[in-house]
mmCIF file of C-alpha atoms and ligand atoms in Angstrom:
data_model
loop_
_atom_site.group_PDB
_atom_site.id
_atom_site.type_symbol
_atom_site.label_atom_id
_atom_site.label_comp_id
_atom_site.label_asym_id
_atom_site.label_seq_id
_atom_site.Cartn_x
_atom_site.Cartn_y
_atom_site.Cartn_z
ATOM 1 C CA UNK A 1 -29.369 14.927 16.498
ATOM 2 C CA UNK A 2 -30.911 12.135 14.357
ATOM 3 C CA UNK A 3 -30.330 12.717 10.521
ATOM 4 C CA UNK A 4 -31.823 11.614 7.371
ATOM 5 C CA UNK A 5 -28.886 8.907 7.360
ATOM 6 C CA UNK A 6 -27.929 6.066 9.441
ATOM 7 C CA UNK A 7 -24.337 6.550 8.586
ATOM 8 C CA UNK A 8 -22.196 9.062 6.357
ATOM 9 C CA UNK A 9 -19.148 7.450 5.098
ATOM 10 C CA UNK A 10 -16.692 9.794 4.490
ATOM 11 C CA UNK A 11 -14.138 8.246 1.624
ATOM 12 C CA UNK A 12 -15.184 6.366 -1.348
ATOM 13 C CA UNK A 13 -11.865 4.427 -0.727
ATOM 14 C CA UNK A 14 -11.863 0.561 0.182
ATOM 15 C CA UNK A 15 -12.622 0.980 3.784
ATOM 16 C CA UNK A 16 -15.568 3.412 3.042
ATOM 17 C CA UNK A 17 -16.995 1.254 0.289
ATOM 18 C CA UNK A 18 -16.554 -2.051 2.353
ATOM 19 C CA UNK A 19 -18.135 -0.482 5.546
ATOM 20 C CA UNK A 20 -20.858 1.061 3.439
ATOM 21 C CA UNK A 21 -22.036 -2.198 1.554
ATOM 22 C CA UNK A 22 -22.196 -3.879 5.035
ATOM 23 C CA UNK A 23 -24.375 -1.334 6.282
ATOM 24 C CA UNK A 24 -26.631 -0.894 3.577
ATOM 25 C CA UNK A 25 -26.983 -4.894 3.418
ATOM 26 C CA UNK A 26 -27.802 -4.634 7.003
ATOM 27 C CA UNK A 27 -31.128 -2.117 5.839
ATOM 28 C CA UNK A 28 -29.139 1.103 7.052
ATOM 29 C CA UNK A 29 -29.532 4.269 4.939
ATOM 30 C CA UNK A 30 -26.020 5.162 4.158
ATOM 31 C CA UNK A 31 -24.225 8.407 2.203
ATOM 32 C CA UNK A 32 -20.850 8.107 1.081
ATOM 33 C CA UNK A 33 -18.899 11.254 0.192
ATOM 34 C CA UNK A 34 -15.335 11.862 -1.235
ATOM 35 C CA UNK A 35 -13.809 15.153 -1.923
ATOM 36 C CA UNK A 36 -11.971 13.866 -5.008
ATOM 37 C CA UNK A 37 -13.659 13.552 -8.220
ATOM 38 C CA UNK A 38 -13.300 10.011 -8.612
ATOM 39 C CA UNK A 39 -14.121 6.908 -6.482
ATOM 40 C CA UNK A 40 -11.864 4.062 -5.090
ATOM 41 C CA UNK A 41 -9.424 6.622 -2.803
ATOM 42 C CA UNK A 42 -6.026 5.411 -3.638
ATOM 43 C CA UNK A 43 -6.732 2.006 -5.094
ATOM 44 C CA UNK A 44 -8.231 4.014 -8.063
ATOM 45 C CA UNK A 45 -7.391 2.604 -11.511
ATOM 46 C CA UNK A 46 -8.361 3.989 -14.923
ATOM 47 C CA UNK A 47 -8.075 3.060 -18.316
ATOM 48 C CA UNK A 48 -5.578 4.891 -20.495
ATOM 49 C CA UNK A 49 -4.914 3.949 -24.306
ATOM 50 C CA UNK A 50 -6.388 0.803 -23.307
ATOM 51 C CA UNK A 51 -4.080 0.202 -20.452
ATOM 52 C CA UNK A 52 -5.234 -0.015 -16.794
ATOM 53 C CA UNK A 53 -3.150 2.801 -14.889
ATOM 54 C CA UNK A 54 -2.767 2.482 -10.965
ATOM 55 C CA UNK A 55 -2.845 6.074 -10.535
ATOM 56 C CA UNK A 56 -1.838 6.260 -6.966
ATOM 57 C CA UNK A 57 0.890 3.633 -7.109
ATOM 58 C CA UNK A 58 0.995 -0.457 -7.554
ATOM 59 C CA UNK A 59 -1.892 -1.922 -5.727
ATOM 60 C CA UNK A 60 -1.243 -5.870 -5.714
ATOM 61 C CA UNK A 61 -3.900 -7.517 -3.771
ATOM 62 C CA UNK A 62 -2.875 -10.277 -1.062
ATOM 63 C CA UNK A 63 -4.287 -12.331 1.884
ATOM 64 C CA UNK A 64 -4.147 -15.077 3.716
ATOM 65 C CA UNK A 65 -7.595 -14.327 5.192
ATOM 66 C CA UNK A 66 -10.284 -16.807 3.762
ATOM 67 C CA UNK A 67 -13.386 -14.490 4.538
ATOM 68 C CA UNK A 68 -11.344 -11.615 3.269
ATOM 69 C CA UNK A 69 -10.536 -13.416 0.059
ATOM 70 C CA UNK A 70 -13.947 -14.422 -0.677
ATOM 71 C CA UNK A 71 -15.299 -11.208 -0.019
ATOM 72 C CA UNK A 72 -12.950 -9.384 -2.593
ATOM 73 C CA UNK A 73 -13.753 -12.247 -4.885
ATOM 74 C CA UNK A 74 -17.579 -11.086 -4.907
ATOM 75 C CA UNK A 75 -16.823 -8.094 -6.187
ATOM 76 C CA UNK A 76 -13.932 -8.437 -8.639
ATOM 77 C CA UNK A 77 -12.406 -11.119 -10.900
ATOM 78 C CA UNK A 78 -8.868 -11.655 -10.054
ATOM 79 C CA UNK A 79 -5.983 -12.252 -12.361
ATOM 80 C CA UNK A 80 -3.158 -14.803 -10.921
ATOM 81 C CA UNK A 81 -0.813 -12.057 -10.888
ATOM 82 C CA UNK A 82 2.320 -12.772 -8.589
ATOM 83 C CA UNK A 83 4.341 -9.957 -7.572
ATOM 84 C CA UNK A 84 8.114 -10.784 -8.487
ATOM 85 C CA UNK A 85 9.823 -7.361 -8.335
ATOM 86 C CA UNK A 86 13.323 -6.749 -8.891
ATOM 87 C CA UNK A 87 15.763 -4.013 -7.565
ATOM 88 C CA UNK A 88 18.439 -2.336 -9.316
ATOM 89 C CA UNK A 89 21.256 -0.893 -7.755
ATOM 90 C CA UNK A 90 24.246 0.865 -9.469
ATOM 91 C CA UNK A 91 22.978 -0.498 -12.801
ATOM 92 C CA UNK A 92 22.635 -4.456 -11.606
ATOM 93 C CA UNK A 93 19.353 -6.126 -10.874
ATOM 94 C CA UNK A 94 18.665 -8.197 -8.144
ATOM 95 C CA UNK A 95 15.635 -10.427 -7.590
ATOM 96 C CA UNK A 96 13.271 -9.719 -4.306
ATOM 97 C CA UNK A 97 12.403 -10.481 -1.846
ATOM 98 C CA UNK A 98 15.505 -11.741 -0.184
ATOM 99 C CA UNK A 99 16.045 -15.185 -1.551
ATOM 100 C CA UNK A 100 18.578 -17.594 -3.100
ATOM 101 C CA UNK A 101 18.516 -15.708 -6.314
ATOM 102 C CA UNK A 102 19.442 -12.501 -4.736
ATOM 103 C CA UNK A 103 22.118 -14.307 -2.815
ATOM 104 C CA UNK A 104 23.560 -15.998 -5.857
ATOM 105 C CA UNK A 105 23.630 -12.586 -7.696
ATOM 106 C CA UNK A 106 25.488 -10.942 -4.669
ATOM 107 C CA UNK A 107 27.785 -13.724 -3.459
ATOM 108 C CA UNK A 108 27.381 -16.698 -5.986
ATOM 109 C CA UNK A 109 25.921 -18.873 -3.287
ATOM 110 C CA UNK A 110 24.593 -21.607 -5.195
ATOM 111 C CA UNK A 111 23.026 -24.163 -2.575
ATOM 112 C CA UNK A 112 20.904 -22.964 0.685
ATOM 113 C CA UNK A 113 23.363 -24.136 2.843
ATOM 114 C CA UNK A 114 26.086 -22.073 1.388
ATOM 115 C CA UNK A 115 24.013 -18.856 1.510
ATOM 116 C CA UNK A 116 22.843 -19.388 4.860
ATOM 117 C CA UNK A 117 26.846 -19.964 6.187
ATOM 118 C CA UNK A 118 27.059 -16.221 4.511
ATOM 119 C CA UNK A 119 24.085 -14.850 6.208
ATOM 120 C CA UNK A 120 25.104 -16.320 9.583
ATOM 121 C CA UNK A 121 28.576 -14.745 9.424
ATOM 122 C CA UNK A 122 27.274 -11.221 8.541
ATOM 123 C CA UNK A 123 24.231 -11.445 11.072
ATOM 124 C CA UNK A 124 26.529 -11.476 13.862
ATOM 125 C CA UNK A 125 27.374 -8.254 13.213
ATOM 126 C CA UNK A 126 24.006 -7.719 15.657
ATOM 127 C CA UNK A 127 23.969 -8.783 19.132
ATOM 128 C CA UNK A 128 21.079 -8.384 21.284
ATOM 129 C CA UNK A 129 17.781 -7.066 20.172
ATOM 130 C CA UNK A 130 17.642 -4.811 17.389
ATOM 131 C CA UNK A 131 16.724 -1.389 18.163
ATOM 132 C CA UNK A 132 15.925 -0.080 14.761
ATOM 133 C CA UNK A 133 15.397 -0.773 11.280
ATOM 134 C CA UNK A 134 19.366 -0.662 10.738
ATOM 135 C CA UNK A 135 19.855 -3.373 13.244
ATOM 136 C CA UNK A 136 16.961 -5.100 12.135
ATOM 137 C CA UNK A 137 17.972 -5.255 8.533
ATOM 138 C CA UNK A 138 21.096 -6.410 9.567
ATOM 139 C CA UNK A 139 20.301 -9.026 11.765
ATOM 140 C CA UNK A 140 17.763 -10.471 9.020
ATOM 141 C CA UNK A 141 19.886 -10.621 5.928
ATOM 142 C CA UNK A 142 23.344 -8.868 7.091
ATOM 143 C CA UNK A 143 25.271 -5.916 5.867
ATOM 144 C CA UNK A 144 25.769 -6.535 1.994
ATOM 145 C CA UNK A 145 21.832 -7.019 1.495
ATOM 146 C CA UNK A 146 21.613 -4.101 3.636
ATOM 147 C CA UNK A 147 23.749 -1.673 1.858
ATOM 148 C CA UNK A 148 22.714 -2.848 -1.547
ATOM 149 C CA UNK A 149 19.066 -3.478 -1.468
ATOM 150 C CA UNK A 150 17.785 -1.869 1.770
ATOM 151 C CA UNK A 151 19.099 1.453 3.011
ATOM 152 C CA UNK A 152 19.111 3.469 -0.087
ATOM 153 C CA UNK A 153 15.339 2.554 -0.919
ATOM 154 C CA UNK A 154 14.268 2.953 2.912
ATOM 155 C CA UNK A 155 15.915 6.012 3.337
ATOM 156 C CA UNK A 156 14.243 7.597 0.430
ATOM 157 C CA UNK A 157 11.028 6.029 1.169
ATOM 158 C CA UNK A 158 10.929 7.212 4.752
ATOM 159 C CA UNK A 159 12.957 10.391 4.486
ATOM 160 C CA UNK A 160 15.384 9.728 7.455
ATOM 161 C CA UNK A 161 18.282 7.359 8.393
ATOM 162 C CA UNK A 162 17.300 3.779 8.646
ATOM 163 C CA UNK A 163 18.796 4.007 12.693
ATOM 164 C CA UNK A 164 15.931 6.239 13.099
ATOM 165 C CA UNK A 165 13.412 3.894 11.883
ATOM 166 C CA UNK A 166 11.315 1.431 13.607
ATOM 167 C CA UNK A 167 12.437 -2.378 13.448
ATOM 168 C CA UNK A 168 8.776 -3.085 12.297
ATOM 169 C CA UNK A 169 8.702 -1.855 8.747
ATOM 170 C CA UNK A 170 11.287 -4.201 7.761
ATOM 171 C CA UNK A 171 9.763 -7.522 9.071
ATOM 172 C CA UNK A 172 7.171 -7.077 6.413
ATOM 173 C CA UNK A 173 9.655 -8.421 3.790
ATOM 174 C CA UNK A 174 10.358 -12.137 3.745
ATOM 175 C CA UNK A 175 13.933 -13.752 3.757
ATOM 176 C CA UNK A 176 13.927 -17.226 1.806
ATOM 177 C CA UNK A 177 16.491 -19.944 1.156
ATOM 178 C CA UNK A 178 14.681 -20.869 -1.907
ATOM 179 C CA UNK A 179 14.549 -19.936 -5.489
ATOM 180 C CA UNK A 180 11.085 -18.150 -4.785
ATOM 181 C CA UNK A 181 10.682 -14.597 -6.208
ATOM 182 C CA UNK A 182 7.089 -14.321 -5.061
ATOM 183 C CA UNK A 183 7.028 -11.057 -2.958
ATOM 184 C CA UNK A 184 4.141 -12.159 -0.629
ATOM 185 C CA UNK A 185 3.884 -15.168 1.521
ATOM 186 C CA UNK A 186 -0.007 -15.204 1.206
ATOM 187 C CA UNK A 187 -2.182 -17.767 0.134
ATOM 188 C CA UNK A 188 -3.706 -15.714 -2.336
ATOM 189 C CA UNK A 189 -2.930 -13.009 -4.582
ATOM 190 C CA UNK A 190 -3.907 -11.153 -7.643
ATOM 191 C CA UNK A 191 -5.261 -7.864 -9.516
ATOM 192 C CA UNK A 192 -8.918 -7.257 -10.721
ATOM 193 C CA UNK A 193 -9.179 -8.012 -14.091
ATOM 194 C CA UNK A 194 -11.357 -4.959 -14.735
ATOM 195 C CA UNK A 195 -9.267 -2.647 -12.167
ATOM 196 C CA UNK A 196 -10.121 -1.764 -8.770
ATOM 197 C CA UNK A 197 -12.140 1.318 -9.627
ATOM 198 C CA UNK A 198 -14.947 -1.518 -10.701
ATOM 199 C CA UNK A 199 -14.576 -3.381 -7.847
ATOM 200 C CA UNK A 200 -15.027 -0.824 -5.492
ATOM 201 C CA UNK A 201 -18.109 0.568 -7.413
ATOM 202 C CA UNK A 202 -19.603 -2.777 -7.421
ATOM 203 C CA UNK A 203 -19.071 -2.603 -3.816
ATOM 204 C CA UNK A 204 -20.902 0.505 -3.440
ATOM 205 C CA UNK A 205 -23.756 -0.169 -5.864
ATOM 206 C CA UNK A 206 -27.048 1.415 -5.067
ATOM 207 C CA UNK A 207 -25.726 3.119 -2.351
ATOM 208 C CA UNK A 208 -25.499 6.871 -2.454
ATOM 209 C CA UNK A 209 -22.459 8.658 -3.545
ATOM 210 C CA UNK A 210 -21.250 12.092 -3.789
ATOM 211 C CA UNK A 211 -18.042 12.946 -5.248
ATOM 212 C CA UNK A 212 -16.282 16.451 -5.478
ATOM 213 C CA UNK A 213 -17.558 16.843 -2.105
ATOM 214 C CA UNK A 214 -15.519 17.486 1.157
ATOM 215 C CA UNK A 215 -16.687 16.893 4.787
ATOM 216 C CA UNK A 216 -17.264 19.833 6.897
ATOM 217 C CA UNK A 217 -18.507 20.001 10.314
ATOM 218 C CA UNK A 218 -22.079 20.906 9.569
ATOM 219 C CA UNK A 219 -22.511 17.426 7.920
ATOM 220 C CA UNK A 220 -22.422 15.838 11.047
ATOM 221 C CA UNK A 221 -26.137 16.018 11.662
ATOM 222 C CA UNK A 222 -26.765 14.386 8.364
ATOM 223 C CA UNK A 223 -26.523 11.226 9.577
ATOM 224 C CA UNK A 224 -26.592 9.115 13.224
ATOM 225 C CA UNK A 225 -22.850 8.224 12.771
ATOM 226 C CA UNK A 226 -19.964 9.233 10.742
ATOM 227 C CA UNK A 227 -17.535 6.814 9.495
ATOM 228 C CA UNK A 228 -14.515 9.217 8.980
ATOM 229 C CA UNK A 229 -11.723 7.773 6.569
ATOM 230 C CA UNK A 230 -9.672 10.745 6.235
ATOM 231 C CA UNK A 231 -6.784 11.549 8.484
ATOM 232 C CA UNK A 232 -7.652 11.657 12.179
ATOM 233 C CA UNK A 233 -5.777 14.906 12.915
ATOM 234 C CA UNK A 234 -7.622 16.849 10.126
ATOM 235 C CA UNK A 235 -10.972 16.021 11.293
ATOM 236 C CA UNK A 236 -10.000 17.638 14.709
ATOM 237 C CA UNK A 237 -8.474 20.683 12.688
ATOM 238 C CA UNK A 238 -5.267 19.725 14.081
ATOM 239 C CA UNK A 239 -6.247 20.940 17.318
ATOM 240 C CA UNK A 240 -3.234 18.644 19.225
ATOM 241 C CA UNK A 241 -1.005 19.239 16.593
ATOM 242 C CA UNK A 242 -0.114 17.361 13.093
ATOM 243 C CA UNK A 243 0.296 13.967 12.535
ATOM 244 C CA UNK A 244 3.256 13.096 10.123
ATOM 245 C CA UNK A 245 2.683 11.640 7.133
ATOM 246 C CA UNK A 246 4.731 10.666 4.149
ATOM 247 C CA UNK A 247 3.678 11.436 0.516
ATOM 248 C CA UNK A 248 4.475 10.462 -2.853
ATOM 249 C CA UNK A 249 4.726 12.176 -6.129
ATOM 250 C CA UNK A 250 3.738 10.097 -9.137
ATOM 251 C CA UNK A 251 5.296 10.919 -12.718
ATOM 252 C CA UNK A 252 3.638 9.159 -15.659
ATOM 253 C CA UNK A 253 5.305 8.618 -19.122
ATOM 254 C CA UNK A 254 4.064 7.008 -22.040
ATOM 255 C CA UNK A 255 6.636 5.306 -24.362
ATOM 256 C CA UNK A 256 6.265 3.867 -27.976
ATOM 257 C CA UNK A 257 7.482 0.584 -26.948
ATOM 258 C CA UNK A 258 5.373 -2.760 -26.502
ATOM 259 C CA UNK A 259 7.517 -3.352 -23.137
ATOM 260 C CA UNK A 260 9.567 -0.939 -21.281
ATOM 261 C CA UNK A 261 10.987 -3.049 -18.508
ATOM 262 C CA UNK A 262 9.542 -6.690 -18.992
ATOM 263 C CA UNK A 263 8.304 -6.627 -15.376
ATOM 264 C CA UNK A 264 5.414 -4.885 -13.461
ATOM 265 C CA UNK A 265 7.926 -3.355 -10.502
ATOM 266 C CA UNK A 266 11.573 -2.473 -10.592
ATOM 267 C CA UNK A 267 12.905 -0.673 -7.254
ATOM 268 C CA UNK A 268 15.622 1.556 -7.488
ATOM 269 C CA UNK A 269 17.695 0.956 -4.327
ATOM 270 C CA UNK A 270 20.535 3.470 -4.917
ATOM 271 C CA UNK A 271 20.140 6.389 -2.620
ATOM 272 C CA UNK A 272 21.268 8.753 -5.578
ATOM 273 C CA UNK A 273 18.228 7.875 -8.000
ATOM 274 C CA UNK A 274 15.526 10.071 -6.507
ATOM 275 C CA UNK A 275 12.586 7.780 -7.084
ATOM 276 C CA UNK A 276 11.995 4.339 -5.566
ATOM 277 C CA UNK A 277 10.598 2.276 -8.121
ATOM 278 C CA UNK A 278 8.893 2.345 -11.513
ATOM 279 C CA UNK A 279 5.906 0.109 -12.333
ATOM 280 C CA UNK A 280 4.823 -0.558 -15.719
ATOM 281 C CA UNK A 281 0.883 -0.939 -15.840
ATOM 282 C CA UNK A 282 0.402 -3.589 -18.467
ATOM 283 C CA UNK A 283 2.436 -6.066 -16.757
ATOM 284 C CA UNK A 284 -0.213 -6.087 -14.027
ATOM 285 C CA UNK A 285 -2.883 -7.510 -16.506
ATOM 286 C CA UNK A 286 -0.487 -10.049 -18.106
ATOM 287 C CA UNK A 287 -3.402 -12.073 -19.029
ATOM 288 C CA UNK A 288 -5.259 -9.529 -21.213
ATOM 289 C CA UNK A 289 -3.632 -10.020 -24.539
ATOM 290 C CA UNK A 290 -5.482 -6.943 -26.045
ATOM 291 C CA UNK A 291 -3.336 -4.978 -23.069
ATOM 292 C CA UNK A 292 -0.162 -6.609 -23.790
ATOM 293 C CA UNK A 293 0.057 -6.335 -27.540
ATOM 294 C CA UNK A 294 -0.303 -2.556 -27.585
ATOM 295 C CA UNK A 295 2.817 -0.928 -29.310
ATOM 296 C CA UNK A 296 3.047 1.417 -26.211
ATOM 297 C CA UNK A 297 3.239 1.196 -22.705
ATOM 298 C CA UNK A 298 2.794 3.380 -19.725
ATOM 299 C CA UNK A 299 5.078 3.746 -16.622
ATOM 300 C CA UNK A 300 4.570 5.374 -13.426
ATOM 301 C CA UNK A 301 7.892 6.694 -11.234
ATOM 302 C CA UNK A 302 7.320 7.026 -7.389
ATOM 303 C CA UNK A 303 9.169 9.852 -5.512
ATOM 304 C CA UNK A 304 8.810 9.563 -2.093
ATOM 305 C CA UNK A 305 8.130 13.179 -0.202
ATOM 306 C CA UNK A 306 7.467 14.800 2.900
ATOM 307 C CA UNK A 307 3.529 15.229 3.464
ATOM 308 C CA UNK A 308 2.837 18.837 3.434
ATOM 309 C CA UNK A 309 -0.853 20.662 3.221
ATOM 310 C CA UNK A 310 -1.936 20.025 -0.056
ATOM 311 C CA UNK A 311 -0.298 16.718 -0.837
ATOM 312 C CA UNK A 312 -2.111 13.520 -0.209
ATOM 313 C CA UNK A 313 -0.822 11.803 2.846
ATOM 314 C CA UNK A 314 -0.184 7.965 2.034
ATOM 315 C CA UNK A 315 1.860 6.507 4.772
ATOM 316 C CA UNK A 316 1.576 7.196 8.589
ATOM 317 C CA UNK A 317 4.994 7.656 10.245
ATOM 318 C CA UNK A 318 4.303 5.640 13.025
ATOM 319 C CA UNK A 319 7.183 6.819 15.594
ATOM 320 C CA UNK A 320 6.883 7.380 19.575
ATOM 321 C CA UNK A 321 5.788 10.970 18.746
ATOM 322 C CA UNK A 322 3.192 10.473 16.265
ATOM 323 C CA UNK A 323 1.989 7.226 18.177
ATOM 324 C CA UNK A 324 1.528 8.982 21.309
ATOM 325 C CA UNK A 325 -0.438 12.275 19.378
ATOM 326 C CA UNK A 326 -2.430 9.727 17.595
ATOM 327 C CA UNK A 327 -3.687 8.161 20.929
ATOM 328 C CA UNK A 328 -4.840 11.605 22.056
ATOM 329 C CA UNK A 329 -6.593 12.083 19.115
ATOM 330 C CA UNK A 330 -8.309 8.937 19.561
ATOM 331 C CA UNK A 331 -9.336 9.836 23.170
ATOM 332 C CA UNK A 332 -10.779 12.926 21.553
ATOM 333 C CA UNK A 333 -12.866 10.735 19.181
ATOM 334 C CA UNK A 334 -13.987 8.608 21.860
ATOM 335 C CA UNK A 335 -15.992 11.408 23.254
ATOM 336 C CA UNK A 336 -18.727 11.313 20.354
ATOM 337 C CA UNK A 337 -20.093 7.673 20.259
ATOM 338 C CA UNK A 338 -21.418 8.506 16.822
ATOM 339 C CA UNK A 339 -17.855 8.993 15.277
ATOM 340 C CA UNK A 340 -16.102 6.427 14.089
ATOM 341 C CA UNK A 341 -12.685 6.002 12.278
ATOM 342 C CA UNK A 342 -11.242 3.808 9.954
ATOM 343 C CA UNK A 343 -9.040 3.150 6.957
ATOM 344 C CA UNK A 344 -5.046 3.939 6.914
ATOM 345 C CA UNK A 345 -5.352 7.595 7.647
ATOM 346 C CA UNK A 346 -8.396 7.221 10.098
ATOM 347 C CA UNK A 347 -6.414 4.600 12.203
ATOM 348 C CA UNK A 348 -2.951 6.161 11.182
ATOM 349 C CA UNK A 349 -1.823 2.408 10.771
ATOM 350 C CA UNK A 350 0.280 1.125 8.025
ATOM 351 C CA UNK A 351 -2.939 -1.372 6.310
ATOM 352 C CA UNK A 352 -2.533 -3.441 3.361
ATOM 353 C CA UNK A 353 -5.517 -3.909 1.299
ATOM 354 C CA UNK A 354 -6.738 -7.073 3.081
ATOM 355 C CA UNK A 355 -6.185 -5.396 6.207
ATOM 356 C CA UNK A 356 -8.409 -2.755 5.559
ATOM 357 C CA UNK A 357 -11.206 -5.232 4.304
ATOM 358 C CA UNK A 358 -10.610 -7.100 7.706
ATOM 359 C CA UNK A 359 -10.892 -3.855 9.566
ATOM 360 C CA UNK A 360 -14.115 -2.600 7.745
ATOM 361 C CA UNK A 361 -15.778 -5.855 8.022
ATOM 362 C CA UNK A 362 -14.825 -6.041 11.660
ATOM 363 C CA UNK A 363 -16.369 -2.310 12.067
ATOM 364 C CA UNK A 364 -19.373 -3.185 10.543
ATOM 365 C CA UNK A 365 -19.965 -6.530 12.339
ATOM 366 C CA UNK A 366 -19.316 -4.989 15.999
ATOM 367 C CA UNK A 367 -21.516 -1.795 14.822
ATOM 368 C CA UNK A 368 -24.329 -3.491 12.860
ATOM 369 C CA UNK A 369 -25.196 -5.995 15.513
ATOM 370 C CA UNK A 370 -26.095 -3.358 17.984
HETATM 371 N N1 UDP B 401 12.442 -2.484 1.159
HETATM 372 C C1 UDP B 401 13.569 -2.418 0.982
HETATM 373 N N2 UDP B 401 14.177 -2.425 -0.246
HETATM 374 C C2 UDP B 401 13.277 -2.713 -1.367
HETATM 375 C C3 UDP B 401 11.943 -3.070 -1.149
HETATM 376 C C4 UDP B 401 11.377 -2.829 0.320
HETATM 377 O O1 UDP B 401 14.441 -1.976 1.735
HETATM 378 O O2 UDP B 401 13.513 -2.898 -2.668
HETATM 379 C C5 UDP B 401 11.824 -2.190 2.256
HETATM 380 C C6 UDP B 401 11.784 -0.787 2.594
HETATM 381 O O3 UDP B 401 12.320 -0.492 4.261
HETATM 382 C C7 UDP B 401 10.177 -0.447 2.945
HETATM 383 C C8 UDP B 401 9.737 -1.867 3.218
HETATM 384 O O4 UDP B 401 10.593 -2.797 2.842
HETATM 385 O O5 UDP B 401 10.023 0.537 3.572
HETATM 386 C C9 UDP B 401 8.251 -1.759 2.632
HETATM 387 O O6 UDP B 401 8.554 -1.708 1.284
HETATM 388 P P1 UDP B 401 7.313 -1.843 0.328
HETATM 389 O O7 UDP B 401 7.844 -1.483 -0.846
HETATM 390 O O8 UDP B 401 6.848 -3.670 0.516
HETATM 391 O O9 UDP B 401 6.381 -1.126 0.868
HETATM 392 P P2 UDP B 401 4.753 -0.650 0.198
HETATM 393 O O10 UDP B 401 5.130 0.949 -0.196
HETATM 394 O O11 UDP B 401 4.771 -1.256 -1.093
HETATM 395 O O12 UDP B 401 3.591 -0.706 0.992
#
């Protein structure tokens, strides 16, 4: 049944905002709804005591896709933030990603050849194709790095032993024989100076947005098509079973100090420390002197946990069971050509922000040229 709108976009996060922008620019009538009281989904940032706070964890934009970079820059002025996180293990700090600084701290190896020789000896532990994250990690960086910087962090993050996790997760992390602490290999990287919320608001400008509005099946008839960015299983009332997600709990704390940790991100890789990382928000906007000079600071500690009803789902758990179940939900979705899914939860895929923009642009392109 044709409704008042061409598209009902469920979720005012990055995917929804990009798709809505493209549809509106193509002359479509769009309504965006979000059950939360604020826009921007999990990239939501809010100013608190003059400091932009990433409410749902650190979001650092990085991409090598020129179209995506140009697109993001239409809506935000990016600073030149470069993510160079540290990892703390039993009181000692190491540089990430795994590079000469890390190897020097671990082994005292001062040249690429020395470090490579150490790595090669340790990598030999794995023969054949790695079958899980533990084997993949050892094949990449050897047991010392695995035990110090990977095992505890990963097991906390995913809530299961590294041997029961897919190798693909760790392939995100670069290994370098240079002294380069830049976490990402991408061509472009940065953080919107005015925060992500402003960026997403600009994307949605002129488009009808209803916050505090949860999707209900009756709304299907409001629009010709629905673009749903919530979790795909919840859309179908979990009729085939629930997909598994990892969730996070954020503990925010204000300190009466100009600088708490001297860096935006410090990971805690010990299994005994219950959180995975501490972010200090002011460092994300290091080029804003009015923020850097405050005599106080806000930090957030990130505690991973299993997702249960009522919590926010953050990461899909892409093992065999979930991937198979997700495929069955996709089949269900395909029965209604007016129903489209997008975003990390809708696609049940570990999308970074640039992947999200790319996926939304691709969907818009294929949809709007029809
Ligand atoms: N990782 C790790 N040690 C670290 C940081 C990352 O072992 O100090 C591994 C871990 O397996 C994790 C993956 O790299 O699941 C991706 O981590 P990252 O923090 O980059 O993911 P994000 O949550 O930021 O997307």
